CSV table of C-alpha atoms in Angstrom, one decimal:
chain,number,residue,atom,x,y,z
A,1,ASP,CA,68.2,133.1,24.2
A,2,ALA,CA,70.2,136.3,24.0
A,3,LYS,CA,68.4,139.5,23.0
A,4,THR,CA,69.1,141.2,19.7
A,5,THR,CA,68.9,144.8,18.7
A,6,GLN,CA,68.3,145.9,15.1
A,7,PRO,CA,67.5,149.3,13.5
A,8,PRO,CA,63.8,149.6,12.9
A,9,SER,CA,64.2,150.6,9.2
A,10,MET,CA,66.7,151.0,6.4
A,11,ASP,CA,66.7,152.1,2.8
A,12,CYS,CA,68.8,150.7,0.0
A,13,ALA,CA,69.0,151.6,-3.7
A,14,GLU,CA,68.3,148.8,-6.1
A,15,GLY,CA,71.5,147.1,-7.3
A,16,ARG,CA,73.5,148.3,-4.3
A,17,ALA,CA,74.5,146.1,-1.4
A,18,ALA,CA,72.2,146.1,1.6
A,19,ASN,CA,74.1,145.8,4.9
A,20,LEU,CA,71.8,145.0,7.8
A,21,PRO,CA,73.4,145.2,11.3
A,22,CYS,CA,72.4,143.3,14.4
A,23,ASN,CA,73.8,143.6,18.0
A,24,HIS,CA,73.8,140.6,20.3
A,25,SER,CA,76.2,141.6,23.0
A,26,THR,CA,75.0,138.9,25.5
A,27,ILE,CA,75.3,136.0,23.1
A,28,SER,CA,76.6,132.7,24.6
A,29,GLY,CA,79.1,130.4,23.2
A,30,ASN,CA,76.6,127.8,22.1
A,31,GLU,CA,74.2,130.3,20.4
A,32,TYR,CA,73.9,130.6,16.7
A,33,VAL,CA,72.8,133.8,14.8
A,34,TYR,CA,69.9,133.2,12.5
A,35,TRP,CA,68.5,135.5,9.8
A,36,TYR,CA,65.0,135.3,8.4
A,37,ARG,CA,63.0,137.7,6.4
A,38,GLN,CA,59.3,138.2,6.0
A,39,ILE,CA,57.8,139.7,2.8
A,40,HIS,CA,54.4,141.3,3.4
A,41,SER,CA,51.6,138.8,4.1
A,42,GLN,CA,53.9,135.8,3.7
A,43,GLY,CA,55.5,133.4,6.1
A,44,PRO,CA,59.1,134.1,7.2
A,45,GLN,CA,61.9,132.8,4.9
A,46,TYR,CA,65.1,131.3,6.2
A,47,ILE,CA,68.2,133.2,4.9
A,48,ILE,CA,71.3,132.0,6.6
A,49,HIS,CA,72.8,131.2,10.0
A,50,GLY,CA,76.2,131.0,11.6
A,51,LEU,CA,78.1,130.4,14.8
A,52,LYS,CA,81.4,132.3,14.5
A,53,ASN,CA,82.7,132.0,11.0
A,54,ASN,CA,81.4,134.1,8.2
A,55,GLU,CA,78.9,132.3,6.0
A,56,THR,CA,77.7,132.7,2.4
A,57,ASN,CA,75.0,131.2,0.4
A,58,GLU,CA,73.1,132.0,-2.7
A,59,MET,CA,71.0,134.5,-0.9
A,60,ALA,CA,73.3,136.4,1.3
A,61,SER,CA,76.5,136.7,3.4
A,62,LEU,CA,76.7,136.7,7.1
A,63,ILE,CA,79.6,138.5,8.8
A,64,ILE,CA,80.0,137.8,12.5
A,65,THR,CA,82.5,139.9,14.5
A,66,GLU,CA,85.4,138.1,16.2
A,67,ASP,CA,83.9,138.8,19.7
A,68,ARG,CA,80.5,137.6,18.3
A,69,LYS,CA,78.7,140.5,19.8
A,70,SER,CA,77.4,141.7,16.5
A,71,SER,CA,76.8,140.6,13.0
A,72,THR,CA,75.9,142.0,9.6
A,73,LEU,CA,73.7,140.4,6.9
A,74,ILE,CA,74.8,141.4,3.4
A,75,LEU,CA,72.5,141.3,0.4
A,76,PRO,CA,75.1,141.9,-2.3
A,77,HIS,CA,72.9,143.3,-5.1
A,78,ALA,CA,69.5,144.3,-3.6
A,79,THR,CA,66.4,144.0,-5.8
A,80,LEU,CA,62.9,145.4,-5.3
A,81,ARG,CA,61.9,141.9,-4.3
A,82,ASP,CA,64.2,142.1,-1.3
A,83,THR,CA,61.9,144.6,0.4
A,84,ALA,CA,60.9,142.9,3.6
A,85,VAL,CA,61.3,142.8,7.4
A,86,TYR,CA,64.6,141.1,8.3
A,87,TYR,CA,64.9,139.4,11.6
A,88,CYS,CA,68.1,138.6,13.4
A,89,ILE,CA,67.6,135.9,16.0
A,90,VAL,CA,70.0,134.3,18.4
A,91,ARG,CA,69.3,130.7,19.5
A,92,VAL,CA,71.0,127.8,21.2
A,93,ALA,CA,72.0,125.2,18.7
A,94,ASN,CA,70.0,122.0,18.5
A,95,SER,CA,67.8,123.0,21.4
A,96,GLY,CA,64.6,122.2,19.5
A,97,TYR,CA,63.1,125.4,20.8
A,98,ALA,CA,61.1,127.8,18.7
A,99,LEU,CA,62.5,131.0,17.2
A,100,ASN,CA,61.6,134.1,19.1
A,101,PHE,CA,61.0,137.0,16.8
A,102,GLY,CA,61.8,140.6,17.7
A,103,LYS,CA,60.7,143.6,15.8
A,104,GLY,CA,63.3,143.3,13.0
A,105,THR,CA,64.5,145.8,10.4
A,106,SER,CA,62.1,146.9,7.7
A,107,LEU,CA,64.2,147.2,4.5
A,108,LEU,CA,62.9,149.2,1.7
A,109,VAL,CA,64.7,148.8,-1.7
A,110,THR,CA,64.0,151.7,-4.0
A,111,PRO,CA,64.4,152.0,-7.7
B,1,GLY,CA,63.7,121.1,-0.7
B,2,ALA,CA,62.3,122.1,2.8
B,3,VAL,CA,58.9,123.2,1.8
B,4,VAL,CA,56.1,123.8,4.2
B,5,SER,CA,52.5,124.3,3.1
B,6,GLN,CA,49.4,125.6,4.9
B,7,HIS,CA,45.8,125.1,4.0
B,8,PRO,CA,43.7,127.1,3.6
B,9,SER,CA,45.5,130.3,2.8
B,10,ARG,CA,42.6,132.4,3.9
B,11,VAL,CA,39.3,131.7,5.6
B,12,ILE,CA,36.4,133.8,6.6
B,13,CYS,CA,33.9,132.4,9.2
B,14,LYS,CA,31.1,133.4,11.4
B,15,SER,CA,31.6,134.0,15.1
B,16,GLY,CA,31.1,130.8,17.1
B,17,THR,CA,32.3,128.4,14.4
B,18,SER,CA,35.4,126.3,14.4
B,19,VAL,CA,38.2,126.5,11.9
B,20,LYS,CA,40.9,124.0,11.1
B,21,ILE,CA,44.2,124.9,9.6
B,22,GLU,CA,46.6,122.3,8.2
B,23,CYS,CA,50.4,122.5,8.2
B,24,ARG,CA,52.4,120.1,6.1
B,25,SER,CA,56.1,119.5,5.6
B,26,LEU,CA,56.0,118.4,1.9
B,27,ASP,CA,59.5,116.9,1.5
B,28,PHE,CA,60.9,116.2,4.9
B,29,GLN,CA,59.8,114.8,8.2
B,30,ALA,CA,59.3,117.1,11.1
B,31,THR,CA,59.1,115.7,14.6
B,32,THR,CA,58.5,119.3,15.8
B,33,MET,CA,56.2,121.9,14.4
B,34,PHE,CA,55.4,125.4,15.8
B,35,TRP,CA,52.4,127.6,15.6
B,36,TYR,CA,52.6,131.4,15.6
B,37,ARG,CA,50.1,134.2,15.4
B,38,GLN,CA,50.8,137.6,13.9
B,39,PHE,CA,48.6,140.7,14.3
B,40,PRO,CA,48.8,143.6,11.8
B,41,LYS,CA,52.2,145.5,12.0
B,42,LYS,CA,53.3,143.2,14.8
B,43,SER,CA,56.0,140.5,15.0
B,44,LEU,CA,55.3,136.8,15.2
B,45,MET,CA,54.2,135.5,18.5
B,46,LEU,CA,54.7,131.8,19.4
B,47,MET,CA,51.5,130.1,20.4
B,48,ALA,CA,52.6,126.5,20.9
B,49,THR,CA,55.1,123.8,20.1
B,50,SER,CA,53.8,120.6,18.6
B,51,ASN,CA,55.7,117.3,18.9
B,52,GLU,CA,54.6,114.3,16.9
B,53,GLY,CA,52.7,111.8,18.9
B,54,SER,CA,52.5,113.9,22.1
B,55,LYS,CA,50.5,116.8,23.5
B,56,ALA,CA,51.4,120.3,22.4
B,57,THR,CA,53.1,122.7,24.7
B,58,TYR,CA,51.4,126.1,24.9
B,59,GLU,CA,52.9,129.4,25.6
B,60,GLN,CA,51.6,131.4,28.6
B,61,GLY,CA,48.3,133.1,27.9
B,62,VAL,CA,47.3,130.8,25.0
B,63,GLU,CA,44.2,128.9,25.8
B,64,LYS,CA,44.8,125.2,24.9
B,65,ASP,CA,41.1,124.4,24.9
B,66,LYS,CA,40.5,127.2,22.3
B,67,PHE,CA,43.5,126.4,20.1
B,68,LEU,CA,43.5,122.7,19.6
B,69,ILE,CA,46.7,121.3,18.1
B,70,ASN,CA,47.2,117.8,16.8
B,71,HIS,CA,50.4,116.4,15.4
B,72,ALA,CA,49.4,113.0,14.3
B,73,SER,CA,52.2,112.3,11.7
B,74,LEU,CA,55.7,113.4,10.9
B,75,THR,CA,54.4,115.6,8.1
B,76,LEU,CA,51.2,117.0,9.4
B,77,SER,CA,50.1,119.3,12.2
B,78,THR,CA,46.7,120.9,12.6
B,79,LEU,CA,45.5,123.9,14.5
B,80,THR,CA,41.7,124.2,15.2
B,81,VAL,CA,40.4,127.5,16.5
B,82,THR,CA,37.3,126.5,18.4
B,83,SER,CA,34.3,128.9,18.8
B,84,ALA,CA,36.1,131.6,16.9
B,85,HIS,CA,35.4,135.2,17.8
B,86,PRO,CA,36.4,138.5,16.0
B,87,GLU,CA,39.4,138.9,18.3
B,88,ASP,CA,40.8,135.6,17.0
B,89,SER,CA,41.1,137.2,13.5
B,90,SER,CA,44.8,137.1,12.7
B,91,PHE,CA,47.5,135.7,10.5
B,92,TYR,CA,48.4,132.1,11.6
B,93,ILE,CA,51.8,130.7,10.6
B,94,CYS,CA,53.3,127.3,11.2
B,95,SER,CA,56.8,126.2,10.9
B,96,ALA,CA,58.5,122.8,10.9
B,97,ARG,CA,61.9,121.9,12.3
B,98,GLY,CA,64.4,120.6,9.8
B,99,SER,CA,65.5,117.0,10.2
B,100,GLY,CA,68.5,117.0,7.9
B,101,THR,CA,66.6,115.2,5.1
B,102,SER,CA,65.5,116.4,1.7
B,103,GLY,CA,67.5,119.6,1.8
B,104,SER,CA,66.3,120.6,5.3
B,105,VAL,CA,69.0,121.7,7.7
B,106,VAL,CA,68.8,120.1,11.1
B,107,ASP,CA,67.2,122.3,13.7
B,108,THR,CA,66.4,125.1,11.2
B,109,GLN,CA,62.8,126.2,11.1
B,110,TYR,CA,61.0,126.4,7.8
B,111,PHE,CA,57.8,128.4,7.7
B,112,GLY,CA,54.5,127.9,5.8
B,113,PRO,CA,53.0,130.8,3.8
B,114,GLY,CA,50.4,131.6,6.6
B,115,THR,CA,46.7,131.5,6.9
B,116,ARG,CA,44.6,134.7,7.2
B,117,LEU,CA,41.7,134.1,9.5
B,118,THR,CA,38.8,136.6,9.5
B,119,VAL,CA,36.0,136.1,12.0
B,120,LEU,CA,32.9,138.1,11.4
């Protein structure tokens, strides 16, 4: 699976949009971009995933650049409960393989 | 949908004893489950891949005789830490691969809440 690069930490004010970047310059054509988050002392939570089109669900939006070498996860209105470590993971679709977690971005949402 | 549970949520045991951790997919069937371990302030590390009805595949450096994995049904996988020692103290997390049923997205991994193991 392609390697991803994320900033180690970010801050965001409550109520504002949180934009979390991820670089995956070596991504292959059959690899999806997955985003998970882990709140302290809990298991990771699935957020969203996409191949090349932008995706939106009730939690977040995923914007993937046209060349697919980077993406941005957007939390439109961050709340204190969004404070967590966010992981961007690239993985071949339908491979059945496990997700390999990097270090992620620690997002702190402040009042 | 797509809920995964783990039991127990935390366990404290004496050195030398064995501990069993259960992982269940509550509302979908999972032919594949995964076990991870996470040390403080570190990321999740994959220990093994568990396929229903067959032997688990362990990652390099993980002792299969120490971490026994059983995946006897499509909704249950167990991890037994045998002869636990203080260095086995960690946060153990399982995940189940979505099957496309009950709100689970095919091939997406859904994680349990984790089990905190402390070995004295």
